CSV table of N, CA and C and ligand atoms in Angstrom, one decimal:
chain,number,residue,atom,x,y,z
D,10,MET,N,0.6,-1.3,-0.1
D,10,MET,CA,-0.2,-0.2,-0.1
D,10,MET,C,0.6,1.4,0.1
D,11,LEU,N,0.6,2.2,-1.1
D,11,LEU,CA,1.5,3.3,-1.1
D,11,LEU,C,0.9,4.3,-0.5
D,12,ASP,N,1.8,5.2,0.6
D,12,ASP,CA,1.5,6.3,1.4
D,12,ASP,C,1.7,7.5,0.5
D,13,THR,N,0.4,7.5,0.1
D,13,THR,CA,0.2,8.6,-0.9
D,13,THR,C,0.1,10.3,0.5
D,14,ASN,N,-0.4,10.0,1.1
D,14,ASN,CA,-0.2,11.2,2.0
D,14,ASN,C,1.0,12.0,2.2
D,15,SER,N,2.3,11.2,2.1
D,15,SER,CA,3.7,11.8,2.3
D,15,SER,C,3.9,12.1,0.9
D,16,ILE,N,3.5,11.2,0.0
D,16,ILE,CA,4.5,11.5,-1.7
D,16,ILE,C,3.1,12.8,-1.4
D,17,ARG,N,2.1,13.0,-1.2
D,17,ARG,CA,1.8,14.0,-1.8
D,17,ARG,C,1.9,15.5,-1.2
D,18,SER,N,2.4,15.2,0.2
D,18,SER,CA,3.6,16.4,0.6
D,18,SER,C,4.2,16.6,-0.2
D,19,ALA,N,5.4,15.8,-0.3
D,19,ALA,CA,6.0,16.2,-1.1
D,19,ALA,C,6.0,16.4,-2.2
D,20,LEU,N,5.3,16.0,-3.0
D,20,LEU,CA,4.4,16.6,-4.6
D,20,LEU,C,4.5,18.3,-4.2
D,21,GLU,N,3.6,18.1,-3.1
D,21,GLU,CA,3.6,20.1,-2.9
D,21,GLU,C,4.1,20.6,-2.4
D,22,ALA,N,5.3,20.4,-1.9
D,22,ALA,CA,6.2,21.5,-1.6
D,22,ALA,C,7.5,21.5,-2.7
D,23,LYS,N,7.5,19.8,-3.7
D,23,LYS,CA,8.2,20.5,-5.0
D,23,LYS,C,7.3,21.7,-5.8
D,24,LEU,N,6.0,21.1,-6.0
D,24,LEU,CA,5.0,22.3,-6.6
D,24,LEU,C,5.1,23.5,-6.9
D,25,ARG,N,5.5,24.3,-5.1
D,25,ARG,CA,5.8,25.4,-4.6
D,25,ARG,C,7.0,25.9,-4.7
D,26,SER,N,7.6,25.0,-5.2
D,26,SER,CA,9.1,25.7,-5.6
D,26,SER,C,9.1,25.8,-6.8
D,27,LEU,N,8.5,24.7,-7.6
D,27,LEU,CA,8.6,25.5,-8.9
D,27,LEU,C,8.3,26.2,-9.2
D,28,VAL,N,7.3,26.5,-9.1
D,28,VAL,CA,5.9,27.8,-9.0
D,28,VAL,C,6.7,29.1,-8.5
D,29,SER,N,7.3,28.8,-7.8
D,29,SER,CA,8.4,29.7,-7.3
D,29,SER,C,9.4,30.3,-8.2
D,30,GLU,N,9.9,29.2,-8.8
D,30,GLU,CA,11.3,29.4,-9.3
D,30,GLU,C,10.5,29.8,-10.9
D,31,LEU,N,9.5,29.4,-11.2
D,31,LEU,CA,8.6,29.7,-12.5
D,31,LEU,C,8.7,30.9,-12.4
D,32,GLN,N,7.8,31.6,-11.1
D,32,GLN,CA,7.6,33.1,-11.3
D,32,GLN,C,8.5,34.5,-11.5
D,33,THR,N,9.9,33.8,-11.2
D,33,THR,CA,10.5,34.8,-11.6
D,33,THR,C,11.7,35.2,-12.8
D,34,ILE,N,10.7,33.8,-13.7
D,34,ILE,CA,11.4,34.5,-14.8
D,34,ILE,C,10.6,34.0,-16.1
D,35,ALA,N,9.1,33.9,-15.6
D,35,ALA,CA,7.8,33.7,-16.7
D,35,ALA,C,6.6,33.9,-16.3
D,36,VAL,N,5.2,33.8,-16.7
D,36,VAL,CA,4.0,33.9,-16.6
D,36,VAL,C,3.2,33.3,-16.9
D,37,LEU,N,1.9,32.3,-16.1
D,37,LEU,CA,1.0,31.8,-15.9
D,37,LEU,C,0.3,32.4,-16.8
D,38,ASN,N,0.1,31.6,-18.2
D,38,ASN,CA,-0.8,32.0,-19.0
D,38,ASN,C,-2.0,31.4,-18.4
D,39,THR,N,-3.2,31.8,-18.2
D,39,THR,CA,-4.3,31.3,-16.8
D,39,THR,C,-5.3,30.6,-17.9
D,40,GLU,N,-5.2,31.2,-19.5
D,40,GLU,CA,-6.1,30.6,-20.2
D,40,GLU,C,-5.8,29.2,-20.6
D,41,THR,N,-4.3,29.2,-21.5
D,41,THR,CA,-4.2,28.3,-21.9
D,41,THR,C,-3.3,27.8,-21.0
D,42,ASP,N,-3.0,27.7,-19.6
D,42,ASP,CA,-2.4,26.5,-18.7
D,42,ASP,C,-0.5,27.0,-19.2
D,43,ASP,N,-0.5,27.6,-20.0
D,43,ASP,CA,1.1,27.6,-19.8
D,43,ASP,C,2.3,28.9,-19.5
D,44,TRP,N,3.2,27.8,-19.1
D,44,TRP,CA,4.1,29.2,-18.6
D,44,TRP,C,4.7,29.4,-19.6
D,45,GLU,N,4.3,30.9,-19.7
D,45,GLU,CA,5.6,32.5,-20.8
D,45,GLU,C,6.3,32.5,-20.2
D,46,ALA,N,7.4,32.4,-20.5
D,46,ALA,CA,9.4,33.0,-20.4
D,46,ALA,C,9.1,35.0,-20.4
D,47,GLN,N,9.1,35.2,-19.7
D,47,GLN,CA,8.8,36.8,-19.7
D,47,GLN,C,10.4,37.0,-20.2
D,48,PRO,N,10.3,38.7,-21.0
D,48,PRO,CA,11.1,39.1,-21.8
D,48,PRO,C,12.2,39.3,-21.0
D,49,VAL,N,13.7,39.2,-21.6
D,49,VAL,CA,15.0,39.4,-20.9
D,49,VAL,C,14.8,41.2,-20.4
D,50,GLY,N,15.0,41.3,-18.8
D,50,GLY,CA,15.7,42.7,-19.2
D,50,GLY,C,13.7,43.6,-18.2
D,51,ALA,N,12.4,42.8,-18.4
D,51,ALA,CA,11.8,43.7,-18.1
D,51,ALA,C,12.0,43.5,-16.3
D,52,GLU,N,12.4,43.3,-15.9
D,52,GLU,CA,12.4,43.7,-14.4
D,52,GLU,C,13.8,44.2,-14.3
D,53,SER,N,14.1,44.9,-14.9
D,53,SER,CA,15.6,45.4,-14.8
D,53,SER,C,15.3,46.8,-14.7
D,54,ALA,N,16.1,47.3,-13.9
D,54,ALA,CA,16.2,49.1,-14.0
D,54,ALA,C,16.8,49.8,-15.3
D,55,GLU,N,17.6,49.0,-15.6
D,55,GLU,CA,18.5,49.7,-16.6
D,55,GLU,C,18.9,48.8,-17.7
D,56,PRO,N,18.1,48.4,-18.8
D,56,PRO,CA,17.7,47.9,-19.8
D,56,PRO,C,19.1,48.4,-20.6
D,57,ASP,N,19.5,49.2,-20.9
D,57,ASP,CA,20.4,49.4,-21.8
D,57,ASP,C,21.9,49.4,-21.1
D,58,SER,N,22.0,48.7,-19.9
D,58,SER,CA,23.1,47.9,-19.5
D,58,SER,C,23.4,46.6,-20.5
D,59,ILE,N,22.7,45.8,-21.0
D,59,ILE,CA,22.9,45.1,-21.7
D,59,ILE,C,22.6,45.0,-23.1
D,60,ASP,N,23.3,44.3,-23.3
D,60,ASP,CA,23.4,44.7,-25.0
D,60,ASP,C,22.6,43.3,-26.2
D,61,GLY,N,22.5,43.7,-27.4
D,61,GLY,CA,21.3,43.5,-28.2
D,61,GLY,C,21.5,41.5,-27.6
D,62,ALA,N,23.1,41.4,-28.3
D,62,ALA,CA,23.8,39.7,-28.6
D,62,ALA,C,23.2,39.3,-27.1
D,63,ASP,N,23.7,39.7,-25.7
D,63,ASP,CA,23.4,39.4,-24.4
D,63,ASP,C,21.7,38.7,-24.2
D,64,VAL,N,21.2,39.8,-25.2
D,64,VAL,CA,19.7,39.6,-24.4
D,64,VAL,C,19.1,38.4,-25.3
D,65,VAL,N,19.5,38.2,-26.5
D,65,VAL,CA,19.1,37.4,-27.3
D,65,VAL,C,19.7,35.9,-26.8
D,66,GLU,N,20.9,35.7,-26.1
D,66,GLU,CA,21.4,34.4,-26.0
D,66,GLU,C,20.5,34.1,-24.2
D,67,GLU,N,20.4,35.1,-23.5
D,67,GLU,CA,19.6,35.3,-22.2
D,67,GLU,C,18.2,34.7,-22.3
D,68,TRP,N,17.8,35.2,-23.4
D,68,TRP,CA,15.9,35.0,-23.9
D,68,TRP,C,15.8,33.4,-24.3
D,69,ASN,N,16.9,33.1,-24.8
D,69,ASN,CA,17.1,31.9,-25.3
D,69,ASN,C,17.1,30.8,-24.5
D,70,GLU,N,18.2,31.0,-23.5
D,70,GLU,CA,18.7,30.6,-22.2
D,70,GLU,C,16.9,30.4,-21.3
D,71,ARG,N,16.4,31.8,-20.8
D,71,ARG,CA,15.6,31.6,-20.0
D,71,ARG,C,14.4,30.8,-20.8
D,72,HIS,N,13.9,30.8,-22.0
D,72,HIS,CA,12.7,29.9,-23.3
D,72,HIS,C,13.5,28.3,-22.3
D,73,ALA,N,14.7,27.9,-22.4
D,73,ALA,CA,15.1,26.6,-22.4
D,73,ALA,C,14.6,26.3,-20.6
D,74,THR,N,15.2,27.2,-19.9
D,74,THR,CA,15.0,27.1,-18.6
D,74,THR,C,13.4,26.4,-18.4
D,75,VAL,N,12.7,27.7,-18.8
D,75,VAL,CA,11.2,27.6,-18.1
D,75,VAL,C,10.5,26.2,-19.3
D,76,ALA,N,10.5,25.5,-20.3
D,76,ALA,CA,10.5,24.6,-21.0
D,76,ALA,C,10.7,23.0,-19.7
D,77,VAL,N,12.0,23.4,-19.3
D,77,VAL,CA,12.3,22.0,-18.4
D,77,VAL,C,11.6,22.2,-17.2
D,78,LEU,N,11.4,23.7,-16.6
D,78,LEU,CA,10.6,23.5,-15.3
D,78,LEU,C,9.3,23.1,-15.4
D,79,GLU,N,8.4,23.5,-17.1
D,79,GLU,CA,7.3,23.8,-17.0
D,79,GLU,C,6.8,22.0,-17.2
D,80,VAL,N,7.8,21.3,-17.9
D,80,VAL,CA,7.4,19.6,-17.7
D,80,VAL,C,7.2,19.4,-16.3
D,81,ASP,N,8.2,19.1,-15.8
D,81,ASP,CA,8.4,19.5,-13.9
D,81,ASP,C,7.0,19.4,-13.1
D,82,TYR,N,7.0,20.7,-14.0
D,82,TYR,CA,5.3,21.5,-13.1
D,82,TYR,C,4.3,20.7,-13.7
D,83,ARG,N,4.1,20.8,-14.5
D,83,ARG,CA,3.0,19.3,-15.5
D,83,ARG,C,3.0,18.0,-14.6
D,84,ASN,N,4.1,17.3,-14.9
D,84,ASN,CA,4.4,15.9,-14.1
D,84,ASN,C,3.8,16.0,-12.9
D,85,VAL,N,4.3,16.8,-11.8
D,85,VAL,CA,4.1,17.0,-10.8
D,85,VAL,C,2.8,17.6,-10.6
D,86,ARG,N,2.1,17.8,-11.1
D,86,ARG,CA,0.1,18.2,-11.4
D,86,ARG,C,-0.5,17.3,-11.8
D,87,ARG,N,0.1,16.3,-12.6
D,87,ARG,CA,-0.5,15.5,-12.6
D,87,ARG,C,-0.4,14.1,-11.7
D,88,ALA,N,0.9,14.0,-11.5
D,88,ALA,CA,0.9,13.1,-10.4
D,88,ALA,C,-0.4,13.5,-9.3
D,89,LEU,N,-0.7,14.9,-9.1
D,89,LEU,CA,-1.1,14.8,-7.6
D,89,LEU,C,-2.5,14.6,-7.9
D,90,GLN,N,-2.6,14.8,-9.3
D,90,GLN,CA,-4.2,14.6,-9.4
D,90,GLN,C,-4.5,13.4,-9.8
D,91,LYS,N,-3.4,12.4,-10.1
D,91,LYS,CA,-3.4,10.7,-10.1
D,91,LYS,C,-3.2,10.6,-8.7
D,92,ILE,N,-3.2,11.0,-7.8
D,92,ILE,CA,-3.2,10.7,-6.0
D,92,ILE,C,-4.6,10.8,-5.6
D,93,GLU,N,-5.6,12.4,-6.3
D,93,GLU,CA,-7.0,12.6,-5.8
D,93,GLU,C,-7.5,11.4,-6.7
D,94,ASP,N,-7.5,10.9,-8.2
D,94,ASP,CA,-8.0,10.0,-8.7
D,94,ASP,C,-8.1,8.8,-8.2
D,95,GLY,N,-7.0,8.5,-7.2
D,95,GLY,CA,-6.9,7.0,-7.3
D,95,GLY,C,-6.3,6.0,-8.0
D,96,THR,N,-5.9,7.3,-9.1
D,96,THR,CA,-4.9,5.8,-10.4
D,96,THR,C,-3.5,6.6,-10.0
D,97,TYR,N,-3.0,6.8,-8.4
D,97,TYR,CA,-1.4,6.9,-8.2
D,97,TYR,C,-0.6,5.9,-8.4
D,98,GLY,N,0.5,5.6,-9.0
D,98,GLY,CA,0.9,4.4,-8.8
D,98,GLY,C,1.0,3.7,-9.7
D,99,THR,N,-0.5,3.7,-10.8
D,99,THR,CA,-0.5,2.7,-11.7
D,99,THR,C,-0.2,2.8,-13.2
D,100,CYS,N,0.4,2.5,-14.0
D,100,CYS,CA,1.6,2.3,-15.1
D,100,CYS,C,-0.2,2.7,-16.2
D,101,GLU,N,0.7,3.9,-16.9
D,101,GLU,CA,-0.8,4.6,-18.1
D,101,GLU,C,-1.0,3.8,-19.2
D,102,ILE,N,0.3,3.0,-19.1
D,102,ILE,CA,0.5,2.1,-20.6
D,102,ILE,C,-0.2,0.6,-20.5
D,103,SER,N,0.2,0.4,-19.3
D,103,SER,CA,-0.4,-1.2,-19.1
D,103,SER,C,-1.5,-1.1,-18.0
D,104,GLY,N,-1.5,-0.5,-17.3
D,104,GLY,CA,-2.5,-0.3,-16.2
D,104,GLY,C,-1.9,-1.3,-14.9
D,105,LYS,N,-0.8,-1.6,-14.9
D,105,LYS,CA,-0.2,-2.4,-14.1
D,105,LYS,C,0.2,-1.6,-12.7
D,106,PRO,N,0.3,-1.8,-11.6
D,106,PRO,CA,0.7,-1.3,-10.9
D,106,PRO,C,2.6,-1.0,-10.6
D,107,ILE,N,2.6,0.2,-10.7
D,107,ILE,CA,4.4,0.2,-10.5
D,107,ILE,C,5.0,0.2,-9.9
D,108,GLU,N,5.8,-0.4,-9.6
D,108,GLU,CA,7.0,-1.3,-8.8
D,108,GLU,C,7.0,-0.2,-7.7
D,109,PRO,N,7.2,-0.7,-6.3
D,109,PRO,CA,7.3,0.3,-5.4
D,109,PRO,C,9.0,1.4,-5.5
D,110,GLU,N,10.0,0.3,-6.1
D,110,GLU,CA,11.1,0.4,-6.2
D,110,GLU,C,11.4,2.0,-6.5
D,111,ARG,N,10.5,1.4,-8.4
D,111,ARG,CA,10.8,2.7,-9.5
D,111,ARG,C,10.4,3.9,-8.7
D,112,LEU,N,8.9,3.9,-7.9
D,112,LEU,CA,8.4,4.8,-7.2
D,112,LEU,C,8.8,5.7,-6.5
D,113,ALA,N,9.6,4.8,-5.6
D,113,ALA,CA,10.8,5.6,-4.8
D,113,ALA,C,11.8,6.2,-5.5
D,114,ALA,N,12.6,5.5,-6.6
D,114,ALA,CA,13.8,6.4,-7.4
D,114,ALA,C,12.8,8.1,-7.9
D,115,ASN,N,11.7,7.5,-8.3
D,115,ASN,CA,11.0,8.6,-9.2
D,115,ASN,C,9.2,8.5,-9.1
D,116,PRO,N,9.3,9.8,-8.0
D,116,PRO,CA,8.0,9.5,-7.7
D,116,PRO,C,6.9,10.2,-8.7
D,117,LEU,N,7.5,10.6,-9.8
D,117,LEU,CA,6.4,11.1,-11.1
D,117,LEU,C,6.8,10.4,-12.1
D,118,ALA,N,6.8,8.9,-11.7
D,118,ALA,CA,6.7,7.6,-12.7
D,118,ALA,C,5.9,8.0,-13.1
D,119,ARG,N,5.4,7.7,-15.0
D,119,ARG,CA,3.8,7.3,-14.9
D,119,ARG,C,3.8,6.2,-15.8
D,120,THR,N,4.7,5.3,-15.5
D,120,THR,CA,4.2,3.9,-16.4
D,120,THR,C,5.7,2.3,-15.4
D,121,CYS,N,5.8,1.6,-15.5
D,121,CYS,CA,6.3,0.0,-14.7
D,121,CYS,C,7.3,0.5,-15.4
D,122,ILE,N,8.2,-0.4,-15.1
D,122,ILE,CA,9.5,-0.9,-15.8
D,122,ILE,C,10.2,-0.9,-16.4
D,123,THR,N,8.7,-1.6,-17.3
D,123,THR,CA,8.5,-2.6,-18.5
D,123,THR,C,8.7,-1.2,-19.8
D,124,HIS,N,7.6,0.0,-19.0
D,124,HIS,CA,7.3,0.7,-19.8
D,124,HIS,C,8.0,1.4,-19.9
D,125,MET,N,9.1,2.1,-19.1
D,125,MET,CA,9.7,3.5,-18.9
D,125,MET,C,10.3,3.8,-20.4
D,126,ASN,N,10.9,2.7,-20.9
D,126,ASN,CA,11.4,3.4,-22.2
D,126,ASN,C,9.9,4.2,-23.2
D,127,ASN,N,8.9,4.0,-23.0
D,127,ASN,CA,7.6,4.4,-23.2
D,127,ASN,C,7.3,6.0,-23.0
D,128,GLU,N,7.5,5.8,-21.8
D,128,GLU,CA,7.3,7.0,-21.0
D,128,GLU,C,7.6,8.1,-21.7
D,129,GLY,N,8.2,8.3,-22.6
D,129,GLY,CA,8.1,9.8,-23.7
D,129,GLY,C,7.5,10.1,-24.8
D,130,ASP,N,7.0,8.5,-24.7
D,130,ASP,CA,5.8,8.9,-26.0
D,130,ASP,C,4.9,9.6,-25.3
D,131,LEU,N,4.4,9.3,-24.3
D,131,LEU,CA,2.8,9.7,-23.4
D,131,LEU,C,2.7,10.9,-24.1
D,132,PRO,N,1.2,11.6,-24.1
D,132,PRO,CA,1.0,12.9,-23.7
D,132,PRO,C,1.6,13.2,-22.3
D,133,LEU,N,2.2,15.3,-23.0
D,133,LEU,CA,2.4,15.8,-21.5
D,133,LEU,C,0.8,15.9,-20.9
S,228,ZN,ZN1,3.5,-0.5,-17.7
């Protein structure tokens, strides 16, 4: 039997830290539920102090960071939803219970060990 209460607490803490990290560089579009990277320099008092190339580079970096954080954000939210639905710990491909050691290593796992290589094919 999974201790979903402690998993839920850990996931909620993870979600809070992801959101606060995302909020420093992006804004949540509540209509699409997408995080959108904020323009570089928007928070800077002296936008003239950085030149164009730096801005482009930082923008690309910020986009990449937001993309990575957003995947985590969605995975954590999905896992929390699955706890609510009572489907947490069930492989999304075979419907079989996910091995406890796999969940211990990765509480966000969506598949059993047999299907872990197919996890990337699942919709976000
Ligand atoms: Zn499976």
